[in-house]
């Protein structure tokens, strides 16, 4: 009986953790995620400020890009973590940038290639005028397949919104 009680308590804690509401931004939001998601915190969307994203844990990627000279070190949140947090229920993400650039990214890319949502480049937050505040970054040097226009085109900078679609 104790074992059943313990198992039930564990399951309830896991369900509570998954169903826990997303906190609200304390600062100006820098990212909105909408569409087919299960966790929201504002008008059917999930909005994040920098602190909320950083609290998910930062990963580092050092790679070359076609937009920079030499290797660059990016710090950001794994896109898989972000998608899990909002309970994404689709196969594709539409990424929208501040400069009206738009691209579609298969969600499977995020786990297949360890894609990050970069907040920093070479230890500094990226300003809007220099591809910030957010930049979807693939580890381009980790796989020759990633050094192509397909993946460079999915690497949206000045990111403002993600929409999860079926």
Short mmCIF file of C-alpha atoms in Angstrom, two decimals, residues 40-132:
data_model
loop_
_atom_site.label_atom_id
_atom_site.label_comp_id
_atom_site.label_asym_id
_atom_site.label_seq_id
_atom_site.Cartn_x
_atom_site.Cartn_y
_atom_site.Cartn_z
CA UNK A 40 0.43 30.04 -21.87
CA UNK A 41 0.73 33.10 -19.66
CA UNK A 42 -0.87 35.91 -21.69
CA UNK A 43 -3.81 35.94 -24.09
CA UNK A 44 -3.33 32.37 -25.35
CA UNK A 45 0.42 32.78 -25.88
CA UNK A 46 3.58 32.23 -23.87
CA UNK A 47 5.63 35.41 -23.45
CA UNK A 48 9.18 35.56 -22.10
CA UNK A 49 11.54 38.21 -20.89
CA UNK A 50 15.30 37.67 -20.86
CA UNK A 51 15.36 36.49 -17.24
CA UNK A 52 12.71 33.83 -17.90
CA UNK A 53 14.68 32.44 -20.83
CA UNK A 54 17.98 32.47 -18.95
CA UNK A 55 16.38 30.65 -16.02
CA UNK A 56 15.95 27.63 -18.32
CA UNK A 57 19.74 27.22 -18.38
CA UNK A 58 22.19 28.41 -21.00
CA UNK A 59 24.13 26.23 -23.42
CA UNK A 60 27.17 27.31 -25.42
CA UNK A 61 27.91 26.71 -29.11
CA UNK A 62 31.14 27.80 -30.77
CA UNK A 63 30.83 27.68 -34.55
CA UNK A 64 31.58 29.57 -37.72
CA UNK A 65 28.73 31.30 -39.54
CA UNK A 66 28.42 32.99 -42.93
CA UNK A 67 27.66 36.28 -41.11
CA UNK A 68 30.77 36.56 -38.92
CA UNK A 69 34.53 36.35 -39.39
CA UNK A 70 36.02 33.33 -37.65
CA UNK A 71 34.44 31.17 -34.94
CA UNK A 72 31.78 32.76 -32.74
CA UNK A 73 30.57 31.64 -29.32
CA UNK A 74 26.81 31.81 -28.76
CA UNK A 75 25.02 31.30 -25.44
CA UNK A 76 21.36 30.47 -25.28
CA UNK A 77 18.60 28.11 -24.32
CA UNK A 78 18.11 24.79 -26.06
CA UNK A 79 15.10 25.06 -28.31
CA UNK A 80 13.98 21.62 -27.11
CA UNK A 81 13.64 23.04 -23.58
CA UNK A 82 11.58 25.97 -24.81
CA UNK A 83 9.28 23.70 -26.84
CA UNK A 84 8.84 21.33 -23.88
CA UNK A 85 8.07 24.20 -21.51
CA UNK A 86 5.26 25.54 -23.71
CA UNK A 87 4.07 21.99 -24.51
CA UNK A 88 4.42 22.47 -28.27
CA UNK A 89 2.01 20.20 -30.16
CA UNK A 90 3.09 20.65 -33.75
CA UNK A 91 5.65 19.58 -36.28
CA UNK A 92 6.77 23.00 -37.48
CA UNK A 93 7.61 26.39 -36.03
CA UNK A 94 7.15 29.61 -37.97
CA UNK A 95 9.77 32.11 -36.84
CA UNK A 96 9.10 35.84 -37.21
CA UNK A 97 11.82 38.48 -36.95
CA UNK A 98 11.64 42.17 -36.08
CA UNK A 99 12.69 42.99 -39.66
CA UNK A 100 9.68 41.00 -41.02
CA UNK A 101 11.82 38.01 -42.04
CA UNK A 102 9.86 34.78 -41.73
CA UNK A 103 10.98 31.16 -41.94
CA UNK A 104 9.65 27.69 -41.13
CA UNK A 105 11.64 25.22 -39.05
CA UNK A 106 10.81 21.56 -38.48
CA UNK A 107 10.60 21.04 -34.71
CA UNK A 108 12.62 17.84 -35.11
CA UNK A 109 15.61 20.05 -36.04
CA UNK A 110 15.80 21.25 -32.45
CA UNK A 111 16.66 17.85 -30.99
CA UNK A 112 18.40 16.44 -34.05
CA UNK A 113 20.94 19.29 -34.20
CA UNK A 114 20.90 20.75 -30.63
CA UNK A 115 19.69 24.14 -31.84
CA UNK A 116 19.80 27.02 -29.37
CA UNK A 117 17.93 30.27 -28.99
CA UNK A 118 20.96 32.50 -28.53
CA UNK A 119 20.85 35.57 -26.29
CA UNK A 120 24.60 36.28 -26.26
CA UNK A 121 27.40 36.30 -28.78
CA UNK A 122 30.98 36.20 -27.51
CA UNK A 123 29.79 36.89 -23.96
CA UNK A 124 27.68 39.97 -24.78
CA UNK A 125 23.94 40.36 -25.20
CA UNK A 126 23.14 40.95 -28.86
CA UNK A 127 21.54 44.34 -29.59
CA UNK A 128 18.78 44.59 -32.20
CA UNK A 129 21.12 46.39 -34.59
CA UNK A 130 23.43 43.35 -34.50
CA UNK A 131 21.10 40.33 -34.86
CA UNK A 132 19.62 40.48 -31.36
#
